[in-house]
PDB file of C-alpha atoms in Angstrom:
ATOM      1  CA  UNK A   1      13.713 -28.726  -8.510  1.00  0.00           C
ATOM      2  CA  UNK A   2      11.053 -29.326 -10.940  1.00  0.00           C
ATOM      3  CA  UNK A   3      12.889 -29.185 -13.905  1.00  0.00           C
ATOM      4  CA  UNK A   4      10.515 -26.876 -15.664  1.00  0.00           C
ATOM      5  CA  UNK A   5       6.994 -26.309 -17.092  1.00  0.00           C
ATOM      6  CA  UNK A   6       4.842 -29.424 -17.849  1.00  0.00           C
ATOM      7  CA  UNK A   7       1.530 -30.058 -19.132  1.00  0.00           C
ATOM      8  CA  UNK A   8       2.290 -28.547 -22.791  1.00  0.00           C
ATOM      9  CA  UNK A   9       2.449 -24.761 -22.280  1.00  0.00           C
ATOM     10  CA  UNK A  10       3.743 -23.374 -25.431  1.00  0.00           C
ATOM     11  CA  UNK A  11       6.937 -21.174 -25.686  1.00  0.00           C
ATOM     12  CA  UNK A  12       7.207 -18.911 -28.762  1.00  0.00           C
ATOM     13  CA  UNK A  13      10.351 -19.345 -30.700  1.00  0.00           C
ATOM     14  CA  UNK A  14      12.118 -16.729 -33.041  1.00  0.00           C
ATOM     15  CA  UNK A  15      11.120 -17.438 -36.564  1.00  0.00           C
ATOM     16  CA  UNK A  16       7.658 -18.650 -35.663  1.00  0.00           C
ATOM     17  CA  UNK A  17       8.666 -22.167 -34.396  1.00  0.00           C
ATOM     18  CA  UNK A  18       7.108 -23.507 -31.041  1.00  0.00           C
ATOM     19  CA  UNK A  19       8.560 -25.484 -28.260  1.00  0.00           C
ATOM     20  CA  UNK A  20       6.442 -27.350 -25.844  1.00  0.00           C
ATOM     21  CA  UNK A  21       6.836 -26.887 -22.196  1.00  0.00           C
ATOM     22  CA  UNK A  22       6.925 -29.620 -19.487  1.00  0.00           C
ATOM     23  CA  UNK A  23       8.399 -30.281 -15.825  1.00  0.00           C
ATOM     24  CA  UNK A  24      11.768 -30.268 -17.100  1.00  0.00           C
ATOM     25  CA  UNK A  25      11.373 -26.670 -18.537  1.00  0.00           C
ATOM     26  CA  UNK A  26      10.520 -25.007 -21.680  1.00  0.00           C
ATOM     27  CA  UNK A  27      13.180 -24.073 -24.024  1.00  0.00           C
ATOM     28  CA  UNK A  28      12.920 -21.378 -26.779  1.00  0.00           C
ATOM     29  CA  UNK A  29      15.480 -20.526 -29.594  1.00  0.00           C
ATOM     30  CA  UNK A  30      15.461 -16.966 -28.430  1.00  0.00           C
ATOM     31  CA  UNK A  31      16.876 -18.165 -25.145  1.00  0.00           C
ATOM     32  CA  UNK A  32      13.896 -18.309 -22.838  1.00  0.00           C
ATOM     33  CA  UNK A  33      12.493 -21.352 -21.293  1.00  0.00           C
ATOM     34  CA  UNK A  34       9.701 -21.888 -18.857  1.00  0.00           C
ATOM     35  CA  UNK A  35      10.090 -23.877 -15.655  1.00  0.00           C
ATOM     36  CA  UNK A  36       6.283 -23.403 -15.345  1.00  0.00           C
ATOM     37  CA  UNK A  37       5.357 -22.004 -11.896  1.00  0.00           C
ATOM     38  CA  UNK A  38       2.742 -20.207 -10.068  1.00  0.00           C
ATOM     39  CA  UNK A  39       1.773 -20.416  -6.579  1.00  0.00           C
ATOM     40  CA  UNK A  40       4.026 -19.196  -5.418  1.00  0.00           C
ATOM     41  CA  UNK A  41       3.375 -28.289  16.689  1.00  0.00           C
ATOM     42  CA  UNK A  42       2.967 -28.826  19.610  1.00  0.00           C
ATOM     43  CA  UNK A  43       0.158 -31.199  20.554  1.00  0.00           C
ATOM     44  CA  UNK A  44      -3.047 -30.191  21.346  1.00  0.00           C
ATOM     45  CA  UNK A  45      -6.526 -31.547  22.297  1.00  0.00           C
ATOM     46  CA  UNK A  46      -9.407 -31.089  24.656  1.00  0.00           C
ATOM     47  CA  UNK A  47      -9.261 -31.843  28.286  1.00  0.00           C
ATOM     48  CA  UNK A  48      -8.814 -35.516  29.244  1.00  0.00           C
ATOM     49  CA  UNK A  49     -11.933 -37.442  29.439  1.00  0.00           C
ATOM     50  CA  UNK A  50     -14.128 -35.125  27.506  1.00  0.00           C
ATOM     51  CA  UNK A  51     -16.791 -36.788  25.481  1.00  0.00           C
ATOM     52  CA  UNK A  52     -19.531 -35.880  22.874  1.00  0.00           C
ATOM     53  CA  UNK A  53     -22.060 -34.099  25.240  1.00  0.00           C
ATOM     54  CA  UNK A  54     -24.720 -34.600  22.565  1.00  0.00           C
ATOM     55  CA  UNK A  55     -24.463 -38.191  22.635  1.00  0.00           C
ATOM     56  CA  UNK A  56     -24.727 -38.238  18.841  1.00  0.00           C
ATOM     57  CA  UNK A  57     -21.328 -39.097  18.062  1.00  0.00           C
ATOM     58  CA  UNK A  58     -20.433 -42.523  16.305  1.00  0.00           C
ATOM     59  CA  UNK A  59     -20.244 -45.383  18.633  1.00  0.00           C
ATOM     60  CA  UNK A  60     -17.045 -47.018  19.491  1.00  0.00           C
ATOM     61  CA  UNK A  61     -15.939 -49.593  16.785  1.00  0.00           C
ATOM     62  CA  UNK A  62     -17.505 -47.674  14.065  1.00  0.00           C
ATOM     63  CA  UNK A  63     -16.175 -45.472  11.543  1.00  0.00           C
ATOM     64  CA  UNK A  64     -16.532 -41.625  11.821  1.00  0.00           C
ATOM     65  CA  UNK A  65     -19.306 -39.697  10.020  1.00  0.00           C
ATOM     66  CA  UNK A  66     -17.131 -39.247   6.983  1.00  0.00           C
ATOM     67  CA  UNK A  67     -16.659 -43.035   6.472  1.00  0.00           C
ATOM     68  CA  UNK A  68     -12.865 -42.300   6.238  1.00  0.00           C
ATOM     69  CA  UNK A  69     -11.750 -42.134   9.646  1.00  0.00           C
ATOM     70  CA  UNK A  70     -10.405 -45.035  11.808  1.00  0.00           C
ATOM     71  CA  UNK A  71     -12.526 -47.253  13.998  1.00  0.00           C
ATOM     72  CA  UNK A  72     -13.411 -45.753  17.089  1.00  0.00           C
ATOM     73  CA  UNK A  73     -12.205 -48.797  19.076  1.00  0.00           C
ATOM     74  CA  UNK A  74      -8.586 -48.018  18.349  1.00  0.00           C
ATOM     75  CA  UNK A  75      -8.641 -44.112  18.852  1.00  0.00           C
ATOM     76  CA  UNK A  76      -8.551 -41.480  21.381  1.00  0.00           C
ATOM     77  CA  UNK A  77     -11.920 -39.870  20.770  1.00  0.00           C
ATOM     78  CA  UNK A  78     -11.068 -36.294  22.110  1.00  0.00           C
ATOM     79  CA  UNK A  79      -7.988 -36.334  19.886  1.00  0.00           C
ATOM     80  CA  UNK A  80      -9.650 -37.603  16.934  1.00  0.00           C
ATOM     81  CA  UNK A  81     -12.345 -34.835  17.305  1.00  0.00           C
ATOM     82  CA  UNK A  82      -9.569 -32.296  17.354  1.00  0.00           C
ATOM     83  CA  UNK A  83      -7.908 -33.649  14.176  1.00  0.00           C
ATOM     84  CA  UNK A  84     -11.256 -33.874  12.421  1.00  0.00           C
ATOM     85  CA  UNK A  85     -12.060 -30.248  13.249  1.00  0.00           C
ATOM     86  CA  UNK A  86      -8.541 -29.058  12.118  1.00  0.00           C
ATOM     87  CA  UNK A  87      -9.327 -30.731   8.875  1.00  0.00           C
ATOM     88  CA  UNK A  88     -12.617 -28.746   8.469  1.00  0.00           C
ATOM     89  CA  UNK A  89     -10.190 -25.576   7.990  1.00  0.00           C
ATOM     90  CA  UNK A  90      -9.074 -27.193   4.697  1.00  0.00           C
ATOM     91  CA  UNK A  91     -12.555 -26.331   3.359  1.00  0.00           C
ATOM     92  CA  UNK A  92     -13.761 -23.631   5.501  1.00  0.00           C
ATOM     93  CA  UNK A  93     -12.185 -20.284   5.977  1.00  0.00           C
ATOM     94  CA  UNK A  94     -14.215 -19.678   9.185  1.00  0.00           C
ATOM     95  CA  UNK A  95     -16.078 -21.897  11.572  1.00  0.00           C
ATOM     96  CA  UNK A  96     -18.446 -21.038  14.311  1.00  0.00           C
ATOM     97  CA  UNK A  97     -18.960 -23.166  17.329  1.00  0.00           C
ATOM     98  CA  UNK A  98     -22.512 -24.292  15.962  1.00  0.00           C
ATOM     99  CA  UNK A  99     -21.091 -24.959  12.365  1.00  0.00           C
ATOM    100  CA  UNK A 100     -18.379 -27.102  13.904  1.00  0.00           C
ATOM    101  CA  UNK A 101     -20.564 -28.988  16.092  1.00  0.00           C
ATOM    102  CA  UNK A 102     -23.018 -29.738  13.094  1.00  0.00           C
ATOM    103  CA  UNK A 103     -20.401 -30.660  10.548  1.00  0.00           C
ATOM    104  CA  UNK A 104     -18.783 -33.250  13.087  1.00  0.00           C
ATOM    105  CA  UNK A 105     -22.106 -34.299  14.812  1.00  0.00           C
ATOM    106  CA  UNK A 106     -20.790 -33.354  18.251  1.00  0.00           C
ATOM    107  CA  UNK A 107     -22.220 -31.386  21.008  1.00  0.00           C
ATOM    108  CA  UNK A 108     -21.818 -27.390  21.032  1.00  0.00           C
ATOM    109  CA  UNK A 109     -20.023 -27.713  24.198  1.00  0.00           C
ATOM    110  CA  UNK A 110     -17.567 -30.243  22.960  1.00  0.00           C
ATOM    111  CA  UNK A 111     -16.905 -28.103  19.834  1.00  0.00           C
ATOM    112  CA  UNK A 112     -16.162 -25.072  21.922  1.00  0.00           C
ATOM    113  CA  UNK A 113     -13.812 -26.803  24.362  1.00  0.00           C
ATOM    114  CA  UNK A 114     -11.839 -28.167  21.127  1.00  0.00           C
ATOM    115  CA  UNK A 115     -11.864 -24.690  19.402  1.00  0.00           C
ATOM    116  CA  UNK A 116     -10.703 -22.989  22.535  1.00  0.00           C
ATOM    117  CA  UNK A 117      -7.865 -25.847  23.015  1.00  0.00           C
ATOM    118  CA  UNK A 118      -6.769 -25.167  19.374  1.00  0.00           C
ATOM    119  CA  UNK A 119      -6.630 -21.385  19.897  1.00  0.00           C
ATOM    120  CA  UNK A 120      -4.654 -21.843  23.063  1.00  0.00           C
ATOM    121  CA  UNK A 121      -2.130 -23.666  20.979  1.00  0.00           C
ATOM    122  CA  UNK A 122      -2.075 -21.487  18.089  1.00  0.00           C
ATOM    123  CA  UNK A 123      -3.983 -23.766  15.701  1.00  0.00           C
ATOM    124  CA  UNK A 124      -6.871 -21.579  15.419  1.00  0.00           C
ATOM    125  CA  UNK A 125      -7.640 -17.806  15.948  1.00  0.00           C
ATOM    126  CA  UNK A 126     -10.731 -16.176  16.910  1.00  0.00           C
ATOM    127  CA  UNK A 127     -12.345 -13.643  14.486  1.00  0.00           C
ATOM    128  CA  UNK A 128     -12.387 -10.097  15.482  1.00  0.00           C
ATOM    129  CA  UNK A 129     -16.357 -10.428  15.508  1.00  0.00           C
ATOM    130  CA  UNK A 130     -15.752 -13.081  18.207  1.00  0.00           C
ATOM    131  CA  UNK A 131     -18.421 -15.421  16.493  1.00  0.00           C
ATOM    132  CA  UNK A 132     -15.958 -17.640  14.577  1.00  0.00           C
ATOM    133  CA  UNK A 133     -12.585 -19.193  14.290  1.00  0.00           C
ATOM    134  CA  UNK A 134     -10.143 -19.501  11.512  1.00  0.00           C
ATOM    135  CA  UNK A 135      -6.987 -21.384  10.949  1.00  0.00           C
ATOM    136  CA  UNK A 136      -3.989 -20.188  13.187  1.00  0.00           C
ATOM    137  CA  UNK A 137      -0.348 -19.771  12.517  1.00  0.00           C
ATOM    138  CA  UNK A 138       0.812 -23.144  13.892  1.00  0.00           C
ATOM    139  CA  UNK A 139      -1.627 -24.896  11.401  1.00  0.00           C
ATOM    140  CA  UNK A 140      -0.293 -22.801   8.514  1.00  0.00           C
ATOM    141  CA  UNK A 141       3.255 -23.623   9.646  1.00  0.00           C
ATOM    142  CA  UNK A 142       2.589 -27.232  10.025  1.00  0.00           C
ATOM    143  CA  UNK A 143       1.470 -27.432   6.499  1.00  0.00           C
ATOM    144  CA  UNK A 144       4.200 -25.498   4.862  1.00  0.00           C
ATOM    145  CA  UNK A 145       6.625 -27.552   2.786  1.00  0.00           C
ATOM    146  CA  UNK A 146      10.380 -27.231   3.411  1.00  0.00           C
ATOM    147  CA  UNK A 147      12.351 -24.454   1.692  1.00  0.00           C
ATOM    148  CA  UNK A 148      10.043 -21.608   2.051  1.00  0.00           C
ATOM    149  CA  UNK A 149      10.964 -20.179   5.455  1.00  0.00           C
ATOM    150  CA  UNK A 150      12.911 -16.977   5.628  1.00  0.00           C
ATOM    151  CA  UNK A 151      16.131 -18.511   7.205  1.00  0.00           C
ATOM    152  CA  UNK A 152      15.912 -21.502   4.890  1.00  0.00           C
ATOM    153  CA  UNK A 153      15.462 -19.337   1.728  1.00  0.00           C
ATOM    154  CA  UNK A 154      18.559 -17.304   2.666  1.00  0.00           C
ATOM    155  CA  UNK A 155      20.689 -20.407   3.049  1.00  0.00           C
ATOM    156  CA  UNK A 156      19.221 -21.756  -0.355  1.00  0.00           C
ATOM    157  CA  UNK A 157      20.219 -18.697  -1.946  1.00  0.00           C
ATOM    158  CA  UNK A 158      23.796 -19.058  -1.078  1.00  0.00           C
ATOM    159  CA  UNK A 159      23.646 -22.738  -2.496  1.00  0.00           C
ATOM    160  CA  UNK A 160      21.724 -21.770  -5.619  1.00  0.00           C
ATOM    161  CA  UNK A 161      24.068 -18.858  -6.506  1.00  0.00           C
ATOM    162  CA  UNK A 162      27.202 -21.036  -6.161  1.00  0.00           C
ATOM    163  CA  UNK A 163      25.489 -24.013  -8.248  1.00  0.00           C
ATOM    164  CA  UNK A 164      24.621 -21.797 -11.069  1.00  0.00           C
ATOM    165  CA  UNK A 165      28.056 -20.513 -11.154  1.00  0.00           C
ATOM    166  CA  UNK A 166      29.709 -23.849 -10.866  1.00  0.00           C
ATOM    167  CA  UNK A 167      27.433 -25.732 -13.487  1.00  0.00           C
ATOM    168  CA  UNK A 168      26.377 -23.073 -15.947  1.00  0.00           C
ATOM    169  CA  UNK A 169      22.903 -24.582 -16.028  1.00  0.00           C
ATOM    170  CA  UNK A 170      19.646 -23.521 -14.355  1.00  0.00           C
ATOM    171  CA  UNK A 171      19.518 -25.044 -10.843  1.00  0.00           C
ATOM    172  CA  UNK A 172      16.491 -25.247  -8.563  1.00  0.00           C
ATOM    173  CA  UNK A 173      15.617 -26.551  -5.141  1.00  0.00           C
ATOM    174  CA  UNK A 174      12.629 -28.620  -4.508  1.00  0.00           C
ATOM    175  CA  UNK A 175      10.541 -30.233  -1.489  1.00  0.00           C
ATOM    176  CA  UNK A 176       8.251 -33.134  -1.567  1.00  0.00           C
ATOM    177  CA  UNK A 177       4.654 -32.865  -0.945  1.00  0.00           C
ATOM    178  CA  UNK A 178       2.878 -36.221  -1.029  1.00  0.00           C
ATOM    179  CA  UNK A 179       3.682 -37.738  -4.477  1.00  0.00           C
ATOM    180  CA  UNK A 180       4.500 -34.340  -5.972  1.00  0.00           C
ATOM    181  CA  UNK A 181       7.465 -31.870  -5.729  1.00  0.00           C
ATOM    182  CA  UNK A 182       7.126 -28.043  -5.514  1.00  0.00           C
ATOM    183  CA  UNK A 183      10.078 -25.724  -6.580  1.00  0.00           C
ATOM    184  CA  UNK A 184      11.058 -23.497  -3.731  1.00  0.00           C
ATOM    185  CA  UNK A 185      13.742 -21.345  -5.523  1.00  0.00           C
ATOM    186  CA  UNK A 186      16.107 -21.302  -8.459  1.00  0.00           C
ATOM    187  CA  UNK A 187      18.524 -19.567 -10.491  1.00  0.00           C
ATOM    188  CA  UNK A 188      18.624 -19.066 -14.302  1.00  0.00           C
ATOM    189  CA  UNK A 189      21.448 -20.394 -16.635  1.00  0.00           C
ATOM    190  CA  UNK A 190      23.356 -17.652 -18.559  1.00  0.00           C
ATOM    191  CA  UNK A 191      23.140 -19.904 -21.799  1.00  0.00           C
ATOM    192  CA  UNK A 192      21.311 -18.396 -24.709  1.00  0.00           C
ATOM    193  CA  UNK A 193      18.850 -21.526 -24.762  1.00  0.00           C
ATOM    194  CA  UNK A 194      18.102 -22.340 -21.120  1.00  0.00           C
ATOM    195  CA  UNK A 195      15.378 -23.497 -18.746  1.00  0.00           C
ATOM    196  CA  UNK A 196      13.564 -20.584 -16.752  1.00  0.00           C
ATOM    197  CA  UNK A 197      12.924 -21.486 -13.249  1.00  0.00           C
ATOM    198  CA  UNK A 198       9.590 -20.520 -11.749  1.00  0.00           C
ATOM    199  CA  UNK A 199       8.903 -20.836  -7.935  1.00  0.00           C
ATOM    200  CA  UNK A 200       5.874 -22.549  -6.697  1.00  0.00           C
ATOM    201  CA  UNK A 201       5.103 -24.981  -9.513  1.00  0.00           C
ATOM    202  CA  UNK A 202       4.235 -28.491  -8.572  1.00  0.00           C
ATOM    203  CA  UNK A 203       5.048 -31.687 -10.710  1.00  0.00           C
ATOM    204  CA  UNK A 204       4.665 -35.555 -10.121  1.00  0.00           C
ATOM    205  CA  UNK A 205       7.767 -36.665  -8.152  1.00  0.00           C
ATOM    206  CA  UNK A 206       8.233 -39.903 -10.354  1.00  0.00           C
ATOM    207  CA  UNK A 207       8.697 -37.831 -13.411  1.00  0.00           C
ATOM    208  CA  UNK A 208      11.549 -35.378 -12.241  1.00  0.00           C
ATOM    209  CA  UNK A 209      15.148 -35.864 -11.078  1.00  0.00           C
ATOM    210  CA  UNK A 210      14.459 -33.930  -7.832  1.00  0.00           C
ATOM    211  CA  UNK A 211      11.344 -35.875  -6.970  1.00  0.00           C
ATOM    212  CA  UNK A 212      13.066 -39.246  -7.408  1.00  0.00           C
ATOM    213  CA  UNK A 213      15.918 -38.036  -5.320  1.00  0.00           C
ATOM    214  CA  UNK A 214      13.583 -37.250  -2.529  1.00  0.00           C
ATOM    215  CA  UNK A 215      11.493 -40.508  -2.874  1.00  0.00           C
ATOM    216  CA  UNK A 216      14.877 -42.520  -2.726  1.00  0.00           C
ATOM    217  CA  UNK A 217      15.263 -41.410   0.914  1.00  0.00           C
ATOM    218  CA  UNK A 218      12.004 -42.605   2.088  1.00  0.00           C
ATOM    219  CA  UNK A 219      11.421 -46.089   3.688  1.00  0.00           C
ATOM    220  CA  UNK A 220       9.755 -48.979   1.707  1.00  0.00           C
ATOM    221  CA  UNK A 221       6.680 -48.757   3.850  1.00  0.00           C
ATOM    222  CA  UNK A 222       6.103 -44.873   3.216  1.00  0.00           C
ATOM    223  CA  UNK A 223       6.641 -45.576  -0.730  1.00  0.00           C
ATOM    224  CA  UNK A 224       3.857 -48.389  -0.842  1.00  0.00           C
ATOM    225  CA  UNK A 225       1.600 -45.836   0.997  1.00  0.00           C
ATOM    226  CA  UNK A 226       2.491 -43.099  -1.465  1.00  0.00           C
ATOM    227  CA  UNK A 227       1.972 -45.321  -4.387  1.00  0.00           C
ATOM    228  CA  UNK A 228      -0.531 -47.900  -3.711  1.00  0.00           C
ATOM    229  CA  UNK A 229      -1.212 -48.807  -7.206  1.00  0.00           C
ATOM    230  CA  UNK A 230       1.267 -50.327  -9.825  1.00  0.00           C
ATOM    231  CA  UNK A 231       0.382 -47.887 -12.715  1.00  0.00           C
ATOM    232  CA  UNK A 232       1.805 -44.641 -12.533  1.00  0.00           C
ATOM    233  CA  UNK A 233       0.522 -41.488 -14.677  1.00  0.00           C
ATOM    234  CA  UNK A 234       2.391 -40.933 -17.698  1.00  0.00           C
ATOM    235  CA  UNK A 235       3.742 -37.384 -18.404  1.00  0.00           C
ATOM    236  CA  UNK A 236       5.732 -38.073 -21.654  1.00  0.00           C
ATOM    237  CA  UNK A 237       6.624 -41.213 -23.502  1.00  0.00           C
ATOM    238  CA  UNK A 238       9.837 -41.436 -21.348  1.00  0.00           C
ATOM    239  CA  UNK A 239       8.095 -41.277 -17.884  1.00  0.00           C
ATOM    240  CA  UNK A 240       8.337 -44.300 -15.719  1.00  0.00           C
ATOM    241  CA  UNK A 241       4.756 -45.663 -15.764  1.00  0.00           C
ATOM    242  CA  UNK A 242       4.956 -48.648 -13.172  1.00  0.00           C
ATOM    243  CA  UNK A 243       5.771 -48.713  -9.534  1.00  0.00           C
ATOM    244  CA  UNK A 244       8.118 -51.555  -9.965  1.00  0.00           C
ATOM    245  CA  UNK A 245      10.186 -49.602 -12.432  1.00  0.00           C
ATOM    246  CA  UNK A 246      10.242 -46.612 -10.321  1.00  0.00           C
ATOM    247  CA  UNK A 247      11.248 -48.551  -7.118  1.00  0.00           C
ATOM    248  CA  UNK A 248      13.993 -50.152  -9.157  1.00  0.00           C
ATOM    249  CA  UNK A 249      15.471 -46.775 -10.118  1.00  0.00           C
ATOM    250  CA  UNK A 250      15.139 -45.551  -6.546  1.00  0.00           C
ATOM    251  CA  UNK A 251      17.411 -48.464  -5.519  1.00  0.00           C
ATOM    252  CA  UNK A 252      19.908 -47.409  -8.079  1.00  0.00           C
ATOM    253  CA  UNK A 253      19.790 -43.686  -6.914  1.00  0.00           C
ATOM    254  CA  UNK A 254      20.552 -45.000  -3.306  1.00  0.00           C
ATOM    255  CA  UNK A 255      23.588 -46.685  -4.723  1.00  0.00           C
ATOM    256  CA  UNK A 256      24.913 -43.823  -6.734  1.00  0.00           C
ATOM    257  CA  UNK A 257      23.809 -40.914  -4.551  1.00  0.00           C
ATOM    258  CA  UNK A 258      22.241 -39.012  -7.419  1.00  0.00           C
ATOM    259  CA  UNK A 259      19.060 -38.939  -9.570  1.00  0.00           C
ATOM    260  CA  UNK A 260      18.527 -38.375 -13.475  1.00  0.00           C
ATOM    261  CA  UNK A 261      15.589 -37.434 -15.567  1.00  0.00           C
ATOM    262  CA  UNK A 262      15.839 -37.966 -19.227  1.00  0.00           C
ATOM    263  CA  UNK A 263      12.941 -36.187 -20.948  1.00  0.00           C
ATOM    264  CA  UNK A 264      10.518 -37.687 -18.372  1.00  0.00           C
ATOM    265  CA  UNK A 265       8.602 -34.432 -17.834  1.00  0.00           C
ATOM    266  CA  UNK A 266       9.145 -32.815 -21.296  1.00  0.00           C
ATOM    267  CA  UNK A 267      11.044 -34.382 -24.307  1.00  0.00           C
ATOM    268  CA  UNK A 268      14.368 -32.907 -25.021  1.00  0.00           C
ATOM    269  CA  UNK A 269      15.039 -31.685 -21.442  1.00  0.00           C
ATOM    270  CA  UNK A 270      17.222 -33.558 -18.945  1.00  0.00           C
ATOM    271  CA  UNK A 271      18.116 -33.127 -15.196  1.00  0.00           C
ATOM    272  CA  UNK A 272      20.145 -34.345 -12.333  1.00  0.00           C
ATOM    273  CA  UNK A 273      19.574 -33.903  -8.674  1.00  0.00           C
ATOM    274  CA  UNK A 274      21.470 -34.313  -5.398  1.00  0.00           C
ATOM    275  CA  UNK A 275      20.150 -34.182  -1.817  1.00  0.00           C
ATOM    276  CA  UNK A 276      20.614 -31.181   0.503  1.00  0.00           C
ATOM    277  CA  UNK A 277      21.281 -31.927   4.219  1.00  0.00           C
ATOM    278  CA  UNK A 278      18.273 -31.697   6.482  1.00  0.00           C
ATOM    279  CA  UNK A 279      17.623 -32.056  10.223  1.00  0.00           C
ATOM    280  CA  UNK A 280      14.495 -34.271   9.801  1.00  0.00           C
ATOM    281  CA  UNK A 281      12.506 -36.117   6.971  1.00  0.00           C
ATOM    282  CA  UNK A 282      10.195 -33.133   6.770  1.00  0.00           C
ATOM    283  CA  UNK A 283      13.129 -30.615   5.945  1.00  0.00           C
ATOM    284  CA  UNK A 284      14.469 -32.766   3.117  1.00  0.00           C
ATOM    285  CA  UNK A 285      15.078 -30.807   0.095  1.00  0.00           C
ATOM    286  CA  UNK A 286      16.759 -31.673  -3.367  1.00  0.00           C
ATOM    287  CA  UNK A 287      19.155 -29.511  -5.573  1.00  0.00           C
ATOM    288  CA  UNK A 288      18.761 -29.993  -9.414  1.00  0.00           C
ATOM    289  CA  UNK A 289      20.259 -28.766 -12.507  1.00  0.00           C
ATOM    290  CA  UNK A 290      18.495 -29.046 -15.884  1.00  0.00           C
ATOM    291  CA  UNK A 291      19.632 -28.773 -19.376  1.00  0.00           C
ATOM    292  CA  UNK A 292      18.402 -29.151 -23.180  1.00  0.00           C
ATOM    293  CA  UNK A 293      19.211 -32.681 -23.971  1.00  0.00           C
ATOM    294  CA  UNK A 294      21.798 -31.706 -26.558  1.00  0.00           C
ATOM    295  CA  UNK A 295      24.334 -30.542 -23.739  1.00  0.00           C
ATOM    296  CA  UNK A 296      22.711 -32.511 -20.850  1.00  0.00           C
ATOM    297  CA  UNK A 297      23.324 -36.365 -21.855  1.00  0.00           C
ATOM    298  CA  UNK A 298      24.006 -38.840 -19.023  1.00  0.00           C
ATOM    299  CA  UNK A 299      27.754 -38.223 -19.240  1.00  0.00           C
ATOM    300  CA  UNK A 300      27.355 -34.466 -18.994  1.00  0.00           C
ATOM    301  CA  UNK A 301      24.833 -34.570 -16.227  1.00  0.00           C
ATOM    302  CA  UNK A 302      27.061 -36.905 -14.223  1.00  0.00           C
ATOM    303  CA  UNK A 303      29.907 -34.526 -14.490  1.00  0.00           C
ATOM    304  CA  UNK A 304      27.664 -32.018 -12.844  1.00  0.00           C
ATOM    305  CA  UNK A 305      27.228 -34.121  -9.774  1.00  0.00           C
ATOM    306  CA  UNK A 306      30.335 -33.058  -8.080  1.00  0.00           C
ATOM    307  CA  UNK A 307      29.742 -29.481  -8.638  1.00  0.00           C
ATOM    308  CA  UNK A 308      26.139 -29.702  -7.150  1.00  0.00           C
ATOM    309  CA  UNK A 309      27.603 -31.518  -4.087  1.00  0.00           C
ATOM    310  CA  UNK A 310      30.149 -28.998  -3.565  1.00  0.00           C
ATOM    311  CA  UNK A 311      27.313 -26.355  -3.728  1.00  0.00           C
ATOM    312  CA  UNK A 312      25.083 -28.644  -1.455  1.00  0.00           C
ATOM    313  CA  UNK A 313      27.749 -28.494   1.285  1.00  0.00           C
ATOM    314  CA  UNK A 314      27.084 -24.949   1.750  1.00  0.00           C
ATOM    315  CA  UNK A 315      23.549 -25.571   2.976  1.00  0.00           C
ATOM    316  CA  UNK A 316      23.387 -24.770   6.718  1.00  0.00           C
ATOM    317  CA  UNK A 317      27.378 -24.147   6.838  1.00  0.00           C
ATOM    318  CA  UNK A 318      28.219 -21.338   9.105  1.00  0.00           C
TER     319      UNK A 318
END
């Protein structure tokens, strides 16, 4: 769960006072709080042995045209061409054969073969005009984070309903996308002063309980790739701002099995998170409960861990 709205959104409070919002949530005296949120494959490649018919592609052993790709001496060129073409769909709604060939500095025949292969595997679809291609359903499915599929959402609903009943606090589920988490669903606490969940909001993973829970399940090599620098961005004065401090806390989380966030995404709001069972790394989710600091100190949050684990056990249960 992202624990709530971050980046300083203001919630109006009865009597004229104001409360700042953050990743933990926004609390107002009139009982509203903002979790801050809006937003919400099978392999492929050209036929074996295909090459750049134009002869203009980069020579083996050199970087690709963008300067960011791997050296050609250690890649399969046809596969690399297909992957580079798929990346174009990140910035182009539609692509013609000529446009793809020009952007990748490859021949039209090569571009046509790659697009046809992607189409055959569902990673591209031909426009109704027949003149261009757009991203296909398989590409969209590959990029979709955990927790948004219909079947998973149904299972999460059962977990969240049970968790809010057990804990009495706002509960949310979250998935990891790079070094950020995204809220996939949530349930609101019945307390007069509470955190209000908002689906689709993303937050820095190192500043939230759910993010740290998910990061703790990654290998050291993955973490170093995700955080190549020692300095981490500060969200509040309580946010962990060094990689070494984060990694030390992740070790502690692995030992105790739950993660805490103490005003790290918004002052005055705390949270606790436990993992949800997953069949693969890509399907990992965290279950979080968040509360105002006056009723969510370390002792109180640790007391919610057992209840969250009981609710988490319902995930995927028949």
